[in-house]
Amino acid sequence: MKIQHRATERHVLTLLVDNEAGILARIAGMFTARGYNIDSLTVADITEDHAVSRITIVTNGPPPVIDQIMAQLERLVPVHKVIDLCDEGPFVERELALVKVAGKGENRVEALRLADVFRAKVVDSTTSSFIFEITGAPEKVDRFVALMRELGLVEVGRTGVVGMMRGPEGV
């Protein structure tokens, strides 16, 4: 028997859902029950009356699996809309991270220099450490964190990906 491996693709899914207790658990449970992985998950209340939330999920899978995920998400009762940003056209995605780096001397100077190159902002500083805030595409954040590893990375906190279609229309 030959096992066939299909190429997986990264997808950024945006969901509009009723802002009610348990919806996030139901969505995460759907992924878990079917063996799908969530690479990133963000949630935000998006209406003035707090009735609707926007959930952004980054996942990987071959196109038929992504289609199945979207169909199953659309069947959940409090879900109003599911969009795969990767299929809809050009979109913007960003992530924010806090990156703590400890070091002295030349490593400290190099950390500041690289932060400037990456447009990371110093949000806290002591004589032996910095906390940088960096915002950008996930690949940019990954590169910054990798470089800071060599200079005394202590810890990283990341928000997860938020994505939005380009142009005048909304979701």
C-alpha atoms as an extended CHARMM CRD file, in Angstrom:
* protein
*
       171  EXT
         1         1  MET       CA              0.0000000000        0.0000000000        0.0000000000  PROA      1               0.0000000000
         2         2  LYS       CA              1.4090000000        3.3460000000       -0.9970000000  PROA      2               0.0000000000
         3         3  ILE       CA              0.6550000000        6.3880000000        1.1640000000  PROA      3               0.0000000000
         4         4  GLN       CA             -0.0890000000        9.4750000000       -0.8590000000  PROA      4               0.0000000000
         5         5  HSD       CA              1.0830000000       12.7990000000        0.5920000000  PROA      5               0.0000000000
         6         6  ARG       CA             -0.6700000000       15.9360000000       -0.5770000000  PROA      6               0.0000000000
         7         7  ALA       CA              0.9260000000       19.3360000000       -0.5010000000  PROA      7               0.0000000000
         8         8  THR       CA             -0.3640000000       21.4840000000        2.3090000000  PROA      8               0.0000000000
         9         9  GLU       CA             -1.0080000000       25.1800000000        2.0040000000  PROA      9               0.0000000000
        10        10  ARG       CA             -1.2220000000       27.8980000000        4.6170000000  PROA      10              0.0000000000
        11        11  HSD       CA             -4.6720000000       29.5120000000        4.8750000000  PROA      11              0.0000000000
        12        12  VAL       CA             -5.9400000000       32.5210000000        6.8180000000  PROA      12              0.0000000000
        13        13  LEU       CA             -9.6280000000       32.0850000000        7.6740000000  PROA      13              0.0000000000
        14        14  THR       CA            -11.7950000000       34.9270000000        8.9580000000  PROA      14              0.0000000000
        15        15  LEU       CA            -15.0880000000       34.1790000000       10.6990000000  PROA      15              0.0000000000
        16        16  LEU       CA            -17.8570000000       36.4980000000       11.8370000000  PROA      16              0.0000000000
        17        17  VAL       CA            -19.6720000000       34.9430000000       14.7960000000  PROA      17              0.0000000000
        18        18  ASP       CA            -22.2160000000       35.8520000000       17.4410000000  PROA      18              0.0000000000
        19        19  ASN       CA            -20.3770000000       36.9780000000       20.5410000000  PROA      19              0.0000000000
        20        20  GLU       CA            -21.7110000000       34.2890000000       22.8490000000  PROA      20              0.0000000000
        21        21  ALA       CA            -20.2570000000       32.0250000000       25.5030000000  PROA      21              0.0000000000
        22        22  GLY       CA            -18.7690000000       28.7870000000       24.2140000000  PROA      22              0.0000000000
        23        23  ILE       CA            -18.4140000000       29.6410000000       20.5150000000  PROA      23              0.0000000000
        24        24  LEU       CA            -14.6130000000       29.6770000000       20.6290000000  PROA      24              0.0000000000
        25        25  ALA       CA            -14.5970000000       26.3120000000       22.4030000000  PROA      25              0.0000000000
        26        26  ARG       CA            -16.9520000000       24.8700000000       19.7690000000  PROA      26              0.0000000000
        27        27  ILE       CA            -14.7280000000       26.0740000000       16.9250000000  PROA      27              0.0000000000
        28        28  ALA       CA            -11.5180000000       24.8410000000       18.5660000000  PROA      28              0.0000000000
        29        29  GLY       CA            -13.2690000000       21.5580000000       19.3980000000  PROA      29              0.0000000000
        30        30  MET       CA            -14.2570000000       21.1070000000       15.7510000000  PROA      30              0.0000000000
        31        31  PHE       CA            -10.5930000000       21.4130000000       14.7490000000  PROA      31              0.0000000000
        32        32  THR       CA             -9.4580000000       19.0430000000       17.5010000000  PROA      32              0.0000000000
        33        33  ALA       CA            -12.1150000000       16.4040000000       16.8240000000  PROA      33              0.0000000000
        34        34  ARG       CA            -11.0720000000       16.1690000000       13.1840000000  PROA      34              0.0000000000
        35        35  GLY       CA             -7.3290000000       16.2700000000       13.7940000000  PROA      35              0.0000000000
        36        36  TYR       CA             -6.8100000000       19.7060000000       12.2290000000  PROA      36              0.0000000000
        37        37  ASN       CA             -4.2130000000       22.0550000000       13.6350000000  PROA      37              0.0000000000
        38        38  ILE       CA             -4.6280000000       25.7440000000       14.4500000000  PROA      38              0.0000000000
        39        39  ASP       CA             -1.3580000000       27.6260000000       13.9230000000  PROA      39              0.0000000000
        40        40  SER       CA             -2.7230000000       30.9790000000       15.0950000000  PROA      40              0.0000000000
        41        41  LEU       CA             -6.0010000000       32.1450000000       16.6100000000  PROA      41              0.0000000000
        42        42  THR       CA             -7.1760000000       35.6820000000       17.3920000000  PROA      42              0.0000000000
        43        43  VAL       CA            -10.5750000000       36.9440000000       18.5040000000  PROA      43              0.0000000000
        44        44  ALA       CA            -11.9460000000       40.4760000000       18.8050000000  PROA      44              0.0000000000
        45        45  ASP       CA            -15.3320000000       42.0670000000       19.4430000000  PROA      45              0.0000000000
        46        46  ILE       CA            -16.0440000000       44.1860000000       16.3420000000  PROA      46              0.0000000000
        47        47  THR       CA            -19.4430000000       45.8130000000       16.8690000000  PROA      47              0.0000000000
        48        48  GLU       CA            -20.5130000000       48.7060000000       19.0490000000  PROA      48              0.0000000000
        49        49  ASP       CA            -23.2070000000       46.6140000000       20.7350000000  PROA      49              0.0000000000
        50        50  HSD       CA            -20.7210000000       43.7280000000       21.3560000000  PROA      50              0.0000000000
        51        51  ALA       CA            -22.9610000000       41.2840000000       19.4470000000  PROA      51              0.0000000000
        52        52  VAL       CA            -20.4470000000       40.0760000000       16.8270000000  PROA      52              0.0000000000
        53        53  SER       CA            -16.8260000000       38.9540000000       17.0390000000  PROA      53              0.0000000000
        54        54  ARG       CA            -14.2270000000       38.3800000000       14.3490000000  PROA      54              0.0000000000
        55        55  ILE       CA            -12.1140000000       35.2540000000       14.6430000000  PROA      55              0.0000000000
        56        56  THR       CA             -8.9650000000       34.8280000000       12.5620000000  PROA      56              0.0000000000
        57        57  ILE       CA             -7.5620000000       31.3090000000       12.2720000000  PROA      57              0.0000000000
        58        58  VAL       CA             -4.3590000000       30.3220000000       10.4960000000  PROA      58              0.0000000000
        59        59  THR       CA             -4.2420000000       26.6510000000        9.5360000000  PROA      59              0.0000000000
        60        60  ASN       CA             -2.5340000000       24.3660000000        7.0220000000  PROA      60              0.0000000000
        61        61  GLY       CA             -3.8630000000       21.6510000000        4.7970000000  PROA      61              0.0000000000
        62        62  PRO       CA             -4.4460000000       20.4940000000        1.2520000000  PROA      62              0.0000000000
        63        63  PRO       CA             -7.2760000000       22.3190000000       -0.5690000000  PROA      63              0.0000000000
        64        64  PRO       CA             -9.8990000000       19.5670000000       -0.0080000000  PROA      64              0.0000000000
        65        65  VAL       CA             -9.2340000000       19.6450000000        3.7440000000  PROA      65              0.0000000000
        66        66  ILE       CA             -9.4920000000       23.4470000000        3.8650000000  PROA      66              0.0000000000
        67        67  ASP       CA            -12.7830000000       23.2410000000        1.9280000000  PROA      67              0.0000000000
        68        68  GLN       CA            -14.0570000000       20.6960000000        4.4620000000  PROA      68              0.0000000000
        69        69  ILE       CA            -12.9860000000       22.9070000000        7.4080000000  PROA      69              0.0000000000
        70        70  MET       CA            -14.8030000000       25.8920000000        5.8970000000  PROA      70              0.0000000000
        71        71  ALA       CA            -17.9690000000       23.8650000000        5.2290000000  PROA      71              0.0000000000
        72        72  GLN       CA            -18.0030000000       22.5590000000        8.7980000000  PROA      72              0.0000000000
        73        73  LEU       CA            -17.4310000000       26.0290000000       10.2420000000  PROA      73              0.0000000000
        74        74  GLU       CA            -20.2890000000       27.4340000000        8.1450000000  PROA      74              0.0000000000
        75        75  ARG       CA            -22.6370000000       24.8170000000        9.6290000000  PROA      75              0.0000000000
        76        76  LEU       CA            -22.0550000000       26.0040000000       13.2060000000  PROA      76              0.0000000000
        77        77  VAL       CA            -25.1460000000       27.9710000000       14.2680000000  PROA      77              0.0000000000
        78        78  PRO       CA            -23.6010000000       31.2170000000       15.5900000000  PROA      78              0.0000000000
        79        79  VAL       CA            -21.2290000000       31.5410000000       12.5970000000  PROA      79              0.0000000000
        80        80  HSD       CA            -22.4310000000       34.1980000000       10.1290000000  PROA      80              0.0000000000
        81        81  LYS       CA            -19.6340000000       34.1200000000        7.5730000000  PROA      81              0.0000000000
        82        82  VAL       CA            -16.4160000000       32.2070000000        6.8110000000  PROA      82              0.0000000000
        83        83  ILE       CA            -13.8550000000       33.6020000000        4.3770000000  PROA      83              0.0000000000
        84        84  ASP       CA            -10.5130000000       32.1790000000        3.2910000000  PROA      84              0.0000000000
        85        85  LEU       CA             -8.5010000000       35.3590000000        2.7750000000  PROA      85              0.0000000000
        86        86  CYS       CA             -5.9500000000       33.4420000000        0.7000000000  PROA      86              0.0000000000
        87        87  ASP       CA             -8.6290000000       32.6330000000       -1.8910000000  PROA      87              0.0000000000
        88        88  GLU       CA            -10.3580000000       36.0300000000       -1.9630000000  PROA      88              0.0000000000
        89        89  GLY       CA             -7.5530000000       38.1480000000       -3.3820000000  PROA      89              0.0000000000
        90        90  PRO       CA             -4.9540000000       40.5060000000       -1.9350000000  PROA      90              0.0000000000
        91        91  PHE       CA             -5.0340000000       40.8780000000        1.8310000000  PROA      91              0.0000000000
        92        92  VAL       CA             -2.9730000000       42.3460000000        4.6300000000  PROA      92              0.0000000000
        93        93  GLU       CA             -1.9070000000       40.3030000000        7.6300000000  PROA      93              0.0000000000
        94        94  ARG       CA             -0.0540000000       41.4770000000       10.7120000000  PROA      94              0.0000000000
        95        95  GLU       CA              1.1080000000       40.1530000000       14.0380000000  PROA      95              0.0000000000
        96        96  LEU       CA              2.4210000000       41.8750000000       17.1420000000  PROA      96              0.0000000000
        97        97  ALA       CA              5.0810000000       40.4130000000       19.4240000000  PROA      97              0.0000000000
        98        98  LEU       CA              6.8110000000       41.4210000000       22.6230000000  PROA      98              0.0000000000
        99        99  VAL       CA             10.4050000000       40.1850000000       22.6340000000  PROA      99              0.0000000000
       100       100  LYS       CA             12.5610000000       40.2630000000       25.7720000000  PROA      100             0.0000000000
       101       101  VAL       CA             16.3280000000       40.2580000000       25.2680000000  PROA      101             0.0000000000
       102       102  ALA       CA             18.9350000000       40.2880000000       28.0420000000  PROA      102             0.0000000000
       103       103  GLY       CA             22.4960000000       41.2730000000       27.3740000000  PROA      103             0.0000000000
       104       104  LYS       CA             25.3460000000       43.6600000000       28.0060000000  PROA      104             0.0000000000
       105       105  GLY       CA             28.0440000000       45.3090000000       25.9960000000  PROA      105             0.0000000000
       106       106  GLU       CA             28.2200000000       44.5590000000       22.2850000000  PROA      106             0.0000000000
       107       107  ASN       CA             25.1580000000       42.2480000000       22.3290000000  PROA      107             0.0000000000
       108       108  ARG       CA             23.0740000000       45.0650000000       23.7950000000  PROA      108             0.0000000000
       109       109  VAL       CA             24.2300000000       47.5060000000       21.1180000000  PROA      109             0.0000000000
       110       110  GLU       CA             23.5900000000       44.9450000000       18.3570000000  PROA      110             0.0000000000
       111       111  ALA       CA             20.0770000000       44.2100000000       19.7110000000  PROA      111             0.0000000000
       112       112  LEU       CA             19.2590000000       47.9370000000       19.5260000000  PROA      112             0.0000000000
       113       113  ARG       CA             20.7210000000       48.2090000000       16.0300000000  PROA      113             0.0000000000
       114       114  LEU       CA             18.6810000000       45.2510000000       14.7560000000  PROA      114             0.0000000000
       115       115  ALA       CA             15.5550000000       46.5920000000       16.4540000000  PROA      115             0.0000000000
       116       116  ASP       CA             16.0370000000       49.8120000000       14.5060000000  PROA      116             0.0000000000
       117       117  VAL       CA             16.4340000000       47.9050000000       11.2260000000  PROA      117             0.0000000000
       118       118  PHE       CA             13.2250000000       45.9320000000       11.9220000000  PROA      118             0.0000000000
       119       119  ARG       CA             11.4190000000       49.0480000000       13.2070000000  PROA      119             0.0000000000
       120       120  ALA       CA             10.8600000000       47.3910000000       16.5730000000  PROA      120             0.0000000000
       121       121  LYS       CA             10.0990000000       49.7740000000       19.4170000000  PROA      121             0.0000000000
       122       122  VAL       CA             11.6960000000       49.6170000000       22.8650000000  PROA      122             0.0000000000
       123       123  VAL       CA              8.7620000000       49.4750000000       25.3210000000  PROA      123             0.0000000000
       124       124  ASP       CA             10.7960000000       48.6390000000       28.4380000000  PROA      124             0.0000000000
       125       125  SER       CA             14.4560000000       48.9430000000       29.2930000000  PROA      125             0.0000000000
       126       126  THR       CA             16.6830000000       48.0940000000       32.2390000000  PROA      126             0.0000000000
       127       127  THR       CA             20.4670000000       48.1240000000       32.4580000000  PROA      127             0.0000000000
       128       128  SER       CA             20.5130000000       44.4510000000       31.5260000000  PROA      128             0.0000000000
       129       129  SER       CA             17.4840000000       43.8870000000       29.2760000000  PROA      129             0.0000000000
       130       130  PHE       CA             15.0500000000       45.2800000000       26.7240000000  PROA      130             0.0000000000
       131       131  ILE       CA             11.5000000000       44.4560000000       25.7710000000  PROA      131             0.0000000000
       132       132  PHE       CA             10.8680000000       45.1950000000       22.1150000000  PROA      132             0.0000000000
       133       133  GLU       CA              7.4850000000       45.5500000000       20.4220000000  PROA      133             0.0000000000
       134       134  ILE       CA              7.5110000000       44.4460000000       16.8010000000  PROA      134             0.0000000000
       135       135  THR       CA              4.6190000000       44.4820000000       14.3610000000  PROA      135             0.0000000000
       136       136  GLY       CA              4.5290000000       43.0650000000       10.8630000000  PROA      136             0.0000000000
       137       137  ALA       CA              4.0330000000       39.9960000000        8.7500000000  PROA      137             0.0000000000
       138       138  PRO       CA              4.6160000000       36.7440000000       10.6680000000  PROA      138             0.0000000000
       139       139  GLU       CA              7.7890000000       36.0900000000        8.6260000000  PROA      139             0.0000000000
       140       140  LYS       CA              9.2420000000       39.4350000000        9.7520000000  PROA      140             0.0000000000
       141       141  VAL       CA              8.5080000000       38.6200000000       13.3980000000  PROA      141             0.0000000000
       142       142  ASP       CA             10.0620000000       35.1490000000       12.9360000000  PROA      142             0.0000000000
       143       143  ARG       CA             13.2640000000       36.6630000000       11.4830000000  PROA      143             0.0000000000
       144       144  PHE       CA             13.5560000000       39.2070000000       14.2960000000  PROA      144             0.0000000000
       145       145  VAL       CA             13.0810000000       36.5440000000       16.9730000000  PROA      145             0.0000000000
       146       146  ALA       CA             15.6810000000       34.2910000000       15.2920000000  PROA      146             0.0000000000
       147       147  LEU       CA             18.2500000000       37.1070000000       15.3070000000  PROA      147             0.0000000000
       148       148  MET       CA             17.4970000000       37.9760000000       18.9370000000  PROA      148             0.0000000000
       149       149  ARG       CA             18.1070000000       34.3220000000       19.8980000000  PROA      149             0.0000000000
       150       150  GLU       CA             21.7960000000       34.8700000000       19.1400000000  PROA      150             0.0000000000
       151       151  LEU       CA             21.8760000000       38.0080000000       21.3060000000  PROA      151             0.0000000000
       152       152  GLY       CA             20.2150000000       36.7920000000       24.5030000000  PROA      152             0.0000000000
       153       153  LEU       CA             16.5230000000       36.1120000000       23.8340000000  PROA      153             0.0000000000
       154       154  VAL       CA             14.6890000000       35.5070000000       27.1150000000  PROA      154             0.0000000000
       155       155  GLU       CA             11.0500000000       35.1860000000       26.0760000000  PROA      155             0.0000000000
       156       156  VAL       CA              8.5240000000       35.9840000000       23.3630000000  PROA      156             0.0000000000
       157       157  GLY       CA              4.7970000000       36.7370000000       23.4900000000  PROA      157             0.0000000000
       158       158  ARG       CA              2.8870000000       36.8340000000       20.1880000000  PROA      158             0.0000000000
       159       159  THR       CA             -0.6570000000       37.9750000000       19.4990000000  PROA      159             0.0000000000
       160       160  GLY       CA             -1.3580000000       35.7600000000       16.5220000000  PROA      160             0.0000000000
       161       161  VAL       CA             -2.2390000000       36.7980000000       12.9970000000  PROA      161             0.0000000000
       162       162  VAL       CA             -4.9320000000       39.3220000000       12.1250000000  PROA      162             0.0000000000
       163       163  GLY       CA             -5.8840000000       39.6150000000        8.4650000000  PROA      163             0.0000000000
       164       164  MET       CA             -8.0860000000       41.8480000000        6.3500000000  PROA      164             0.0000000000
       165       165  MET       CA             -8.9270000000       42.0720000000        2.6410000000  PROA      165             0.0000000000
       166       166  ARG       CA             -7.5270000000       45.0310000000        0.7400000000  PROA      166             0.0000000000
       167       167  GLY       CA             -9.9370000000       47.4640000000       -0.8830000000  PROA      167             0.0000000000
       168       168  PRO       CA            -13.1020000000       49.3250000000        0.1370000000  PROA      168             0.0000000000
       169       169  GLU       CA            -15.3340000000       46.3050000000        0.9060000000  PROA      169             0.0000000000
       170       170  GLY       CA            -15.5950000000       44.7120000000        4.3180000000  PROA      170             0.0000000000
       171       171  VAL       CA            -16.1790000000       41.1370000000        5.3390000000  PROA      171             0.0000000000
